[in-house]
């Protein structure tokens, strides 16, 4: 129901209504201002506009997600009042089934979390049903319950969207910017939204990845305090259709999690092999027959020639030394006399 039809009690809380009154002696109507009625009137809503942007976002996931992904989904639903939820989709179902689910739920945007191997998380952001759609690898997920930041904002308030200047320089980033604007921005005059702007969604491009942050705007000095959640999106591909179709862009810098884990295992195995080879070389050196060196070549380096002296042989015994007896007692007696 629109906001204008909810008015009761005349033109407004402060207005006066006119009633038609019949005169006793005639049929001619006469208009008079009535006094304020004692009935309670419903005040007009805060936002007098009309809800025109009918964007609805379906946020759900596949089976096999962990607790952190579940909390991240709940945080996104809390921050975005124009979202809808659905049950988890079976792994055996094709991704094109999501278009039918969105049509049943009357949604034209979708955020779908796909879990693989119970450790890799992928996120699809799609415009249903005509496309385009983008697939990301989600990394470094930190939820609201995990961060415990000091920032806070009103539930259901509309956010500001802040984008890195890199989004205007390259065409695939410009396409993602428009997709993010239509998905994450809360429509104006949405029934479940609040007419306040007190937080900012930031999308920053660093290291060929998109970093998402949520900040609170403090009124006093216009500074910002982080609220959460936070995560990093590593772009994989952009498709022309919804959850499929021709590939518009493929990230050349993307490295799959399987390849990354394989490289780590190979690096660890090479280190172990190197240590094993060092041990085997040391063992071979110990078992080898050592060459016996009879004469050291460096012995003659420090040999200095000395003058030959005649050998003197003593034929007589040396004179015996006279040892004075009681020398200690005599010295002590002298000290006593001096005192």
mmCIF file of C-alpha atoms in Angstrom:
data_model
loop_
_atom_site.group_PDB
_atom_site.id
_atom_site.type_symbol
_atom_site.label_atom_id
_atom_site.label_comp_id
_atom_site.label_asym_id
_atom_site.label_seq_id
_atom_site.Cartn_x
_atom_site.Cartn_y
_atom_site.Cartn_z
ATOM 1 C CA UNK A 1 0.000 0.000 0.000
ATOM 2 C CA UNK A 2 1.413 3.406 -0.884
ATOM 3 C CA UNK A 3 2.244 5.985 1.721
ATOM 4 C CA UNK A 4 -0.519 8.378 0.582
ATOM 5 C CA UNK A 5 -3.343 5.895 1.235
ATOM 6 C CA UNK A 6 -2.343 5.413 4.885
ATOM 7 C CA UNK A 7 -3.487 8.901 5.917
ATOM 8 C CA UNK A 8 -6.378 9.122 8.294
ATOM 9 C CA UNK A 9 -8.184 11.946 9.990
ATOM 10 C CA UNK A 10 -8.283 14.567 7.246
ATOM 11 C CA UNK A 11 -5.389 16.318 5.586
ATOM 12 C CA UNK A 12 -2.909 15.650 8.344
ATOM 13 C CA UNK A 13 -2.282 15.891 12.036
ATOM 14 C CA UNK A 14 -2.506 19.695 12.025
ATOM 15 C CA UNK A 15 -5.113 20.282 9.265
ATOM 16 C CA UNK A 16 -8.797 21.113 9.597
ATOM 17 C CA UNK A 17 -11.533 19.334 7.663
ATOM 18 C CA UNK A 18 -14.715 20.878 6.315
ATOM 19 C CA UNK A 19 -18.138 19.278 6.593
ATOM 20 C CA UNK A 20 -21.335 20.041 4.721
ATOM 21 C CA UNK A 21 -24.180 21.140 7.006
ATOM 22 C CA UNK A 22 -27.868 21.478 5.976
ATOM 23 C CA UNK A 23 -29.875 24.498 7.107
ATOM 24 C CA UNK A 24 -33.131 23.763 8.962
ATOM 25 C CA UNK A 25 -35.412 25.928 6.736
ATOM 26 C CA UNK A 26 -33.921 25.028 3.398
ATOM 27 C CA UNK A 27 -32.085 22.475 1.373
ATOM 28 C CA UNK A 28 -29.136 24.761 0.567
ATOM 29 C CA UNK A 29 -25.876 23.248 1.862
ATOM 30 C CA UNK A 30 -23.595 25.382 4.029
ATOM 31 C CA UNK A 31 -19.880 24.726 4.690
ATOM 32 C CA UNK A 32 -18.518 25.330 8.189
ATOM 33 C CA UNK A 33 -15.205 24.555 9.802
ATOM 34 C CA UNK A 34 -15.588 21.900 12.437
ATOM 35 C CA UNK A 35 -13.599 21.785 15.601
ATOM 36 C CA UNK A 36 -10.648 19.447 16.024
ATOM 37 C CA UNK A 37 -11.873 15.897 16.338
ATOM 38 C CA UNK A 38 -10.779 13.922 19.373
ATOM 39 C CA UNK A 39 -10.071 10.824 17.279
ATOM 40 C CA UNK A 40 -6.436 9.653 17.099
ATOM 41 C CA UNK A 41 -4.945 10.247 13.626
ATOM 42 C CA UNK A 42 -2.079 8.211 12.177
ATOM 43 C CA UNK A 43 0.888 10.512 11.341
ATOM 44 C CA UNK A 44 2.372 10.463 7.879
ATOM 45 C CA UNK A 45 5.402 8.224 7.296
ATOM 46 C CA UNK A 46 8.915 9.642 7.399
ATOM 47 C CA UNK A 47 9.591 9.043 3.706
ATOM 48 C CA UNK A 48 6.840 10.440 1.502
ATOM 49 C CA UNK A 49 8.304 8.960 -1.709
ATOM 50 C CA UNK A 50 7.213 5.931 -3.648
ATOM 51 C CA UNK A 51 9.096 2.641 -3.827
ATOM 52 C CA UNK A 52 10.026 2.394 -7.494
ATOM 53 C CA UNK A 53 13.279 0.375 -7.584
ATOM 54 C CA UNK A 54 12.068 -3.204 -7.149
ATOM 55 C CA UNK A 55 15.492 -4.828 -6.795
ATOM 56 C CA UNK A 56 15.346 -8.061 -4.807
ATOM 57 C CA UNK A 57 18.433 -10.172 -4.105
ATOM 58 C CA UNK A 58 18.325 -13.891 -3.370
ATOM 59 C CA UNK A 59 21.139 -14.944 -1.004
ATOM 60 C CA UNK A 60 21.614 -18.673 -0.454
ATOM 61 C CA UNK A 61 24.226 -21.416 -0.823
ATOM 62 C CA UNK A 62 24.875 -25.004 -1.771
ATOM 63 C CA UNK A 63 25.282 -27.878 0.656
ATOM 64 C CA UNK A 64 28.661 -28.479 2.267
ATOM 65 C CA UNK A 65 29.429 -24.963 3.545
ATOM 66 C CA UNK A 66 31.112 -24.451 6.898
ATOM 67 C CA UNK A 67 29.992 -22.310 9.828
ATOM 68 C CA UNK A 68 31.959 -19.233 8.706
ATOM 69 C CA UNK A 69 30.198 -19.146 5.341
ATOM 70 C CA UNK A 70 26.823 -19.543 7.032
ATOM 71 C CA UNK A 71 27.570 -16.602 9.332
ATOM 72 C CA UNK A 72 28.749 -14.520 6.347
ATOM 73 C CA UNK A 73 25.447 -15.174 4.548
ATOM 74 C CA UNK A 74 23.519 -14.130 7.638
ATOM 75 C CA UNK A 75 25.583 -10.933 7.921
ATOM 76 C CA UNK A 76 24.849 -10.024 4.292
ATOM 77 C CA UNK A 77 21.127 -10.585 4.836
ATOM 78 C CA UNK A 78 21.265 -8.369 7.915
ATOM 79 C CA UNK A 79 23.077 -5.553 6.095
ATOM 80 C CA UNK A 80 20.866 -5.721 2.984
ATOM 81 C CA UNK A 81 17.141 -5.459 3.840
ATOM 82 C CA UNK A 82 16.104 -6.109 0.214
ATOM 83 C CA UNK A 83 17.375 -9.718 0.281
ATOM 84 C CA UNK A 84 15.505 -13.003 0.422
ATOM 85 C CA UNK A 85 16.619 -16.417 1.690
ATOM 86 C CA UNK A 86 16.091 -19.925 0.422
ATOM 87 C CA UNK A 87 17.040 -23.479 1.368
ATOM 88 C CA UNK A 88 20.405 -24.926 0.406
ATOM 89 C CA UNK A 89 20.714 -26.228 -3.112
ATOM 90 C CA UNK A 90 21.791 -29.807 -3.758
ATOM 91 C CA UNK A 91 25.248 -30.350 -5.203
ATOM 92 C CA UNK A 92 23.912 -32.526 -8.018
ATOM 93 C CA UNK A 93 21.677 -29.754 -9.384
ATOM 94 C CA UNK A 94 22.896 -27.629 -12.256
ATOM 95 C CA UNK A 95 23.480 -23.926 -11.755
ATOM 96 C CA UNK A 96 20.772 -23.045 -14.297
ATOM 97 C CA UNK A 97 18.208 -24.212 -11.732
ATOM 98 C CA UNK A 98 18.980 -21.030 -9.763
ATOM 99 C CA UNK A 99 17.239 -18.961 -12.472
ATOM 100 C CA UNK A 100 13.999 -20.850 -11.802
ATOM 101 C CA UNK A 101 14.416 -20.430 -8.035
ATOM 102 C CA UNK A 102 14.877 -16.668 -8.490
ATOM 103 C CA UNK A 103 11.788 -16.517 -10.688
ATOM 104 C CA UNK A 104 9.748 -18.326 -8.017
ATOM 105 C CA UNK A 105 11.079 -15.985 -5.317
ATOM 106 C CA UNK A 106 10.462 -12.931 -7.550
ATOM 107 C CA UNK A 107 14.137 -11.897 -7.401
ATOM 108 C CA UNK A 108 16.153 -10.279 -10.186
ATOM 109 C CA UNK A 109 19.604 -10.493 -8.528
ATOM 110 C CA UNK A 110 21.329 -13.426 -6.886
ATOM 111 C CA UNK A 111 24.312 -14.039 -4.604
ATOM 112 C CA UNK A 112 25.079 -17.745 -4.538
ATOM 113 C CA UNK A 113 27.800 -19.342 -2.383
ATOM 114 C CA UNK A 114 29.201 -22.583 -3.789
ATOM 115 C CA UNK A 115 31.320 -24.835 -1.558
ATOM 116 C CA UNK A 116 33.769 -27.382 -2.936
ATOM 117 C CA UNK A 117 35.875 -29.930 -1.044
ATOM 118 C CA UNK A 118 34.611 -28.405 2.214
ATOM 119 C CA UNK A 119 37.439 -25.870 2.116
ATOM 120 C CA UNK A 120 37.049 -23.775 -1.051
ATOM 121 C CA UNK A 121 34.304 -21.135 -1.258
ATOM 122 C CA UNK A 122 33.097 -19.595 -4.523
ATOM 123 C CA UNK A 123 30.614 -16.726 -4.853
ATOM 124 C CA UNK A 124 28.393 -16.026 -7.847
ATOM 125 C CA UNK A 125 26.910 -12.549 -8.378
ATOM 126 C CA UNK A 126 24.384 -12.668 -11.194
ATOM 127 C CA UNK A 127 21.711 -10.596 -12.874
ATOM 128 C CA UNK A 128 18.784 -12.969 -13.343
ATOM 129 C CA UNK A 129 17.711 -14.141 -15.897
ATOM 130 C CA UNK A 130 19.551 -12.383 -18.743
ATOM 131 C CA UNK A 131 23.003 -11.882 -17.174
ATOM 132 C CA UNK A 132 25.779 -11.000 -16.840
ATOM 133 C CA UNK A 133 27.228 -13.033 -13.982
ATOM 134 C CA UNK A 134 30.615 -13.138 -12.261
ATOM 135 C CA UNK A 135 32.319 -15.948 -10.377
ATOM 136 C CA UNK A 136 34.720 -15.175 -7.509
ATOM 137 C CA UNK A 137 36.908 -17.141 -5.146
ATOM 138 C CA UNK A 138 36.211 -15.908 -1.599
ATOM 139 C CA UNK A 139 39.267 -15.627 0.654
ATOM 140 C CA UNK A 140 40.071 -14.256 4.129
ATOM 141 C CA UNK A 141 36.493 -14.341 5.444
ATOM 142 C CA UNK A 142 35.888 -12.644 8.807
ATOM 143 C CA UNK A 143 32.326 -12.365 10.095
ATOM 144 C CA UNK A 144 30.693 -9.905 12.483
ATOM 145 C CA UNK A 145 30.758 -12.324 15.416
ATOM 146 C CA UNK A 146 34.429 -13.056 14.807
ATOM 147 C CA UNK A 147 35.743 -9.507 14.400
ATOM 148 C CA UNK A 148 34.004 -7.793 17.365
ATOM 149 C CA UNK A 149 34.678 -4.332 15.960
ATOM 150 C CA UNK A 150 33.615 -1.154 17.762
ATOM 151 C CA UNK A 151 31.559 0.165 14.839
ATOM 152 C CA UNK A 152 27.783 -0.088 14.729
ATOM 153 C CA UNK A 153 24.976 1.051 12.428
ATOM 154 C CA UNK A 154 21.196 1.063 12.267
ATOM 155 C CA UNK A 155 19.681 -2.177 11.005
ATOM 156 C CA UNK A 156 18.075 -1.634 7.628
ATOM 157 C CA UNK A 157 19.748 1.706 6.904
ATOM 158 C CA UNK A 158 20.885 2.459 3.372
ATOM 159 C CA UNK A 159 24.636 2.295 2.682
ATOM 160 C CA UNK A 160 26.967 4.419 0.594
ATOM 161 C CA UNK A 161 29.005 2.510 -1.987
ATOM 162 C CA UNK A 162 32.647 3.561 -2.369
ATOM 163 C CA UNK A 163 34.658 2.203 -5.290
ATOM 164 C CA UNK A 164 38.366 2.298 -6.059
ATOM 165 C CA UNK A 165 39.418 4.512 -9.025
ATOM 166 C CA UNK A 166 40.600 1.310 -10.714
ATOM 167 C CA UNK A 167 36.940 0.435 -11.397
ATOM 168 C CA UNK A 168 36.701 3.283 -13.934
ATOM 169 C CA UNK A 169 39.915 2.462 -15.816
ATOM 170 C CA UNK A 170 39.318 -1.080 -17.067
ATOM 171 C CA UNK A 171 36.132 -2.360 -18.792
ATOM 172 C CA UNK A 172 35.706 -5.570 -16.768
ATOM 173 C CA UNK A 173 35.968 -3.602 -13.507
ATOM 174 C CA UNK A 174 33.382 -1.121 -14.828
ATOM 175 C CA UNK A 175 30.997 -4.022 -15.484
ATOM 176 C CA UNK A 176 31.578 -5.377 -11.964
ATOM 177 C CA UNK A 177 30.983 -1.896 -10.516
ATOM 178 C CA UNK A 178 27.551 -1.664 -12.133
ATOM 179 C CA UNK A 179 26.738 -5.211 -10.988
ATOM 180 C CA UNK A 180 27.758 -4.390 -7.394
ATOM 181 C CA UNK A 181 25.751 -1.150 -7.411
ATOM 182 C CA UNK A 182 22.566 -2.943 -8.460
ATOM 183 C CA UNK A 183 23.146 -5.809 -5.999
ATOM 184 C CA UNK A 184 24.436 -4.214 -2.785
ATOM 185 C CA UNK A 185 22.630 -0.849 -2.832
ATOM 186 C CA UNK A 186 19.368 -0.759 -0.888
ATOM 187 C CA UNK A 187 16.507 0.683 -3.010
ATOM 188 C CA UNK A 188 15.127 4.019 -1.905
ATOM 189 C CA UNK A 189 11.825 3.928 0.020
ATOM 190 C CA UNK A 190 12.089 0.157 0.450
ATOM 191 C CA UNK A 191 9.474 -0.990 3.024
ATOM 192 C CA UNK A 192 12.073 -2.811 5.137
ATOM 193 C CA UNK A 193 14.701 -0.053 4.953
ATOM 194 C CA UNK A 194 15.309 2.962 7.157
ATOM 195 C CA UNK A 195 15.664 6.466 5.652
ATOM 196 C CA UNK A 196 19.156 6.983 7.089
ATOM 197 C CA UNK A 197 22.669 6.691 5.673
ATOM 198 C CA UNK A 198 25.171 5.805 8.394
ATOM 199 C CA UNK A 199 27.600 3.257 6.897
ATOM 200 C CA UNK A 200 29.759 2.725 3.797
ATOM 201 C CA UNK A 201 30.526 -0.342 1.680
ATOM 202 C CA UNK A 202 34.017 -0.023 0.190
ATOM 203 C CA UNK A 203 35.330 -2.016 -2.766
ATOM 204 C CA UNK A 204 39.102 -1.666 -3.163
ATOM 205 C CA UNK A 205 41.274 -3.229 -5.879
ATOM 206 C CA UNK A 206 44.650 -4.398 -4.550
ATOM 207 C CA UNK A 207 46.864 -7.249 -5.741
ATOM 208 C CA UNK A 208 44.361 -8.072 -8.537
ATOM 209 C CA UNK A 209 41.687 -8.777 -5.914
ATOM 210 C CA UNK A 210 38.606 -6.907 -4.662
ATOM 211 C CA UNK A 211 38.650 -6.174 -0.920
ATOM 212 C CA UNK A 212 35.256 -5.613 0.741
ATOM 213 C CA UNK A 213 34.952 -3.562 3.954
ATOM 214 C CA UNK A 214 32.023 -2.083 5.890
ATOM 215 C CA UNK A 215 32.546 1.153 7.875
ATOM 216 C CA UNK A 216 30.368 3.244 10.155
ATOM 217 C CA UNK A 217 30.139 7.010 9.589
ATOM 218 C CA UNK A 218 30.598 8.943 12.847
ATOM 219 C CA UNK A 219 28.673 12.214 12.856
ATOM 220 C CA UNK A 220 30.980 14.216 15.099
ATOM 221 C CA UNK A 221 34.128 14.345 12.951
ATOM 222 C CA UNK A 222 33.080 12.356 9.852
ATOM 223 C CA UNK A 223 35.609 9.631 10.664
ATOM 224 C CA UNK A 224 34.909 5.961 9.971
ATOM 225 C CA UNK A 225 35.046 2.894 12.194
ATOM 226 C CA UNK A 226 34.974 -0.612 10.760
ATOM 227 C CA UNK A 227 31.917 -2.729 11.487
ATOM 228 C CA UNK A 228 32.448 -5.906 9.463
ATOM 229 C CA UNK A 229 32.214 -8.377 7.859
ATOM 230 C CA UNK A 230 35.285 -8.413 5.629
ATOM 231 C CA UNK A 231 36.306 -10.680 2.777
ATOM 232 C CA UNK A 232 38.402 -10.727 -0.398
ATOM 233 C CA UNK A 233 37.047 -11.572 -3.847
ATOM 234 C CA UNK A 234 39.402 -13.071 -6.413
ATOM 235 C CA UNK A 235 37.780 -12.772 -9.832
ATOM 236 C CA UNK A 236 37.757 -15.936 -11.957
ATOM 237 C CA UNK A 237 35.447 -15.299 -14.925
ATOM 238 C CA UNK A 238 32.672 -13.024 -16.147
ATOM 239 C CA UNK A 239 29.918 -14.713 -18.171
ATOM 240 C CA UNK A 240 27.453 -13.126 -20.544
ATOM 241 C CA UNK A 241 24.467 -15.115 -19.311
ATOM 242 C CA UNK A 242 23.129 -15.884 -15.866
ATOM 243 C CA UNK A 243 25.278 -18.663 -14.303
ATOM 244 C CA UNK A 244 26.762 -19.568 -17.671
ATOM 245 C CA UNK A 245 27.029 -18.590 -21.301
ATOM 246 C CA UNK A 246 29.912 -17.133 -23.328
ATOM 247 C CA UNK A 247 32.920 -15.942 -21.357
ATOM 248 C CA UNK A 248 33.370 -12.167 -21.435
ATOM 249 C CA UNK A 249 36.525 -11.997 -19.316
ATOM 250 C CA UNK A 250 38.914 -14.493 -17.734
ATOM 251 C CA UNK A 251 41.383 -13.417 -15.069
ATOM 252 C CA UNK A 252 44.944 -14.306 -16.192
ATOM 253 C CA UNK A 253 46.281 -13.800 -12.656
ATOM 254 C CA UNK A 254 43.941 -16.322 -11.060
ATOM 255 C CA UNK A 255 45.459 -19.431 -9.526
ATOM 256 C CA UNK A 256 43.117 -22.238 -8.516
ATOM 257 C CA UNK A 257 43.243 -23.473 -4.911
ATOM 258 C CA UNK A 258 44.192 -26.987 -6.114
ATOM 259 C CA UNK A 259 47.211 -25.611 -7.998
ATOM 260 C CA UNK A 260 48.202 -23.496 -5.021
ATOM 261 C CA UNK A 261 48.048 -26.452 -2.642
ATOM 262 C CA UNK A 262 49.973 -28.620 -5.118
ATOM 263 C CA UNK A 263 52.769 -26.033 -5.358
ATOM 264 C CA UNK A 264 52.991 -25.894 -1.557
ATOM 265 C CA UNK A 265 53.232 -29.681 -1.365
ATOM 266 C CA UNK A 266 55.915 -29.719 -4.071
ATOM 267 C CA UNK A 267 57.949 -27.052 -2.270
ATOM 268 C CA UNK A 268 57.753 -29.004 0.997
ATOM 269 C CA UNK A 269 58.716 -32.242 -0.753
ATOM 270 C CA UNK A 270 61.707 -30.585 -2.464
ATOM 271 C CA UNK A 271 62.979 -29.330 0.900
ATOM 272 C CA UNK A 272 62.720 -32.822 2.374
ATOM 273 C CA UNK A 273 64.507 -34.323 -0.631
ATOM 274 C CA UNK A 274 67.295 -31.777 -0.303
ATOM 275 C CA UNK A 275 67.774 -32.607 3.376
ATOM 276 C CA UNK A 276 67.858 -36.316 2.559
ATOM 277 C CA UNK A 277 70.514 -35.783 -0.127
ATOM 278 C CA UNK A 278 72.683 -33.792 2.304
ATOM 279 C CA UNK A 279 72.462 -36.612 4.834
ATOM 280 C CA UNK A 280 73.443 -39.210 2.211
ATOM 281 C CA UNK A 281 76.444 -37.132 1.091
ATOM 282 C CA UNK A 282 77.638 -36.789 4.678
ATOM 283 C CA UNK A 283 77.266 -40.535 5.165
ATOM 284 C CA UNK A 284 79.316 -41.240 2.016
ATOM 285 C CA UNK A 285 82.081 -38.936 3.182
ATOM 286 C CA UNK A 286 82.316 -40.778 6.474
ATOM 287 C CA UNK A 287 82.545 -44.203 4.844
ATOM 288 C CA UNK A 288 85.139 -43.266 2.221
ATOM 289 C CA UNK A 289 88.789 -44.402 2.772
ATOM 290 C CA UNK A 290 90.807 -41.416 3.887
ATOM 291 C CA UNK A 291 94.248 -40.899 2.340
ATOM 292 C CA UNK A 292 97.047 -41.167 4.898
ATOM 293 C CA UNK A 293 99.324 -38.166 4.694
ATOM 294 C CA UNK A 294 102.863 -39.086 5.770
ATOM 295 C CA UNK A 295 104.386 -35.669 5.504
ATOM 296 C CA UNK A 296 102.731 -32.326 5.748
ATOM 297 C CA UNK A 297 103.873 -29.913 3.066
ATOM 298 C CA UNK A 298 103.194 -26.865 5.226
ATOM 299 C CA UNK A 299 105.623 -27.922 7.958
ATOM 300 C CA UNK A 300 108.573 -26.102 6.337
ATOM 301 C CA UNK A 301 106.715 -22.785 6.100
ATOM 302 C CA UNK A 302 107.336 -21.687 9.685
ATOM 303 C CA UNK A 303 110.863 -23.217 9.981
ATOM 304 C CA UNK A 304 113.324 -20.360 10.708
ATOM 305 C CA UNK A 305 117.107 -20.989 10.567
ATOM 306 C CA UNK A 306 118.891 -20.375 13.921
ATOM 307 C CA UNK A 307 122.604 -19.722 14.638
ATOM 308 C CA UNK A 308 124.557 -22.711 15.849
ATOM 309 C CA UNK A 309 125.969 -22.233 19.331
ATOM 310 C CA UNK A 310 128.877 -24.217 20.811
ATOM 311 C CA UNK A 311 127.817 -26.862 23.258
ATOM 312 C CA UNK A 312 129.087 -26.081 26.805
ATOM 313 C CA UNK A 313 129.514 -29.059 29.078
ATOM 314 C CA UNK A 314 129.905 -28.418 32.855
ATOM 315 C CA UNK A 315 132.486 -30.737 34.424
ATOM 316 C CA UNK A 316 132.101 -29.486 37.997
ATOM 317 C CA UNK A 317 129.020 -29.526 40.158
ATOM 318 C CA UNK A 318 127.430 -26.162 40.940
ATOM 319 C CA UNK A 319 127.975 -24.583 44.344
ATOM 320 C CA UNK A 320 125.350 -25.361 46.929
ATOM 321 C CA UNK A 321 123.168 -22.540 48.159
ATOM 322 C CA UNK A 322 123.272 -21.589 51.848
ATOM 323 C CA UNK A 323 119.812 -21.764 53.357
ATOM 324 C CA UNK A 324 119.304 -19.559 56.439
ATOM 325 C CA UNK A 325 117.352 -21.271 59.143
ATOM 326 C CA UNK A 326 114.656 -19.574 61.239
ATOM 327 C CA UNK A 327 114.547 -16.660 58.828
ATOM 328 C CA UNK A 328 110.836 -16.339 59.300
ATOM 329 C CA UNK A 329 111.101 -16.146 63.104
ATOM 330 C CA UNK A 330 113.758 -13.442 62.915
ATOM 331 C CA UNK A 331 111.582 -11.316 60.608
ATOM 332 C CA UNK A 332 108.648 -11.691 62.979
ATOM 333 C CA UNK A 333 110.804 -10.671 65.938
ATOM 334 C CA UNK A 334 111.845 -7.502 64.132
ATOM 335 C CA UNK A 335 108.233 -6.540 63.476
ATOM 336 C CA UNK A 336 107.352 -7.001 67.138
ATOM 337 C CA UNK A 337 110.227 -4.753 68.195
ATOM 338 C CA UNK A 338 109.125 -1.973 65.842
ATOM 339 C CA UNK A 339 105.688 -1.919 67.439
#
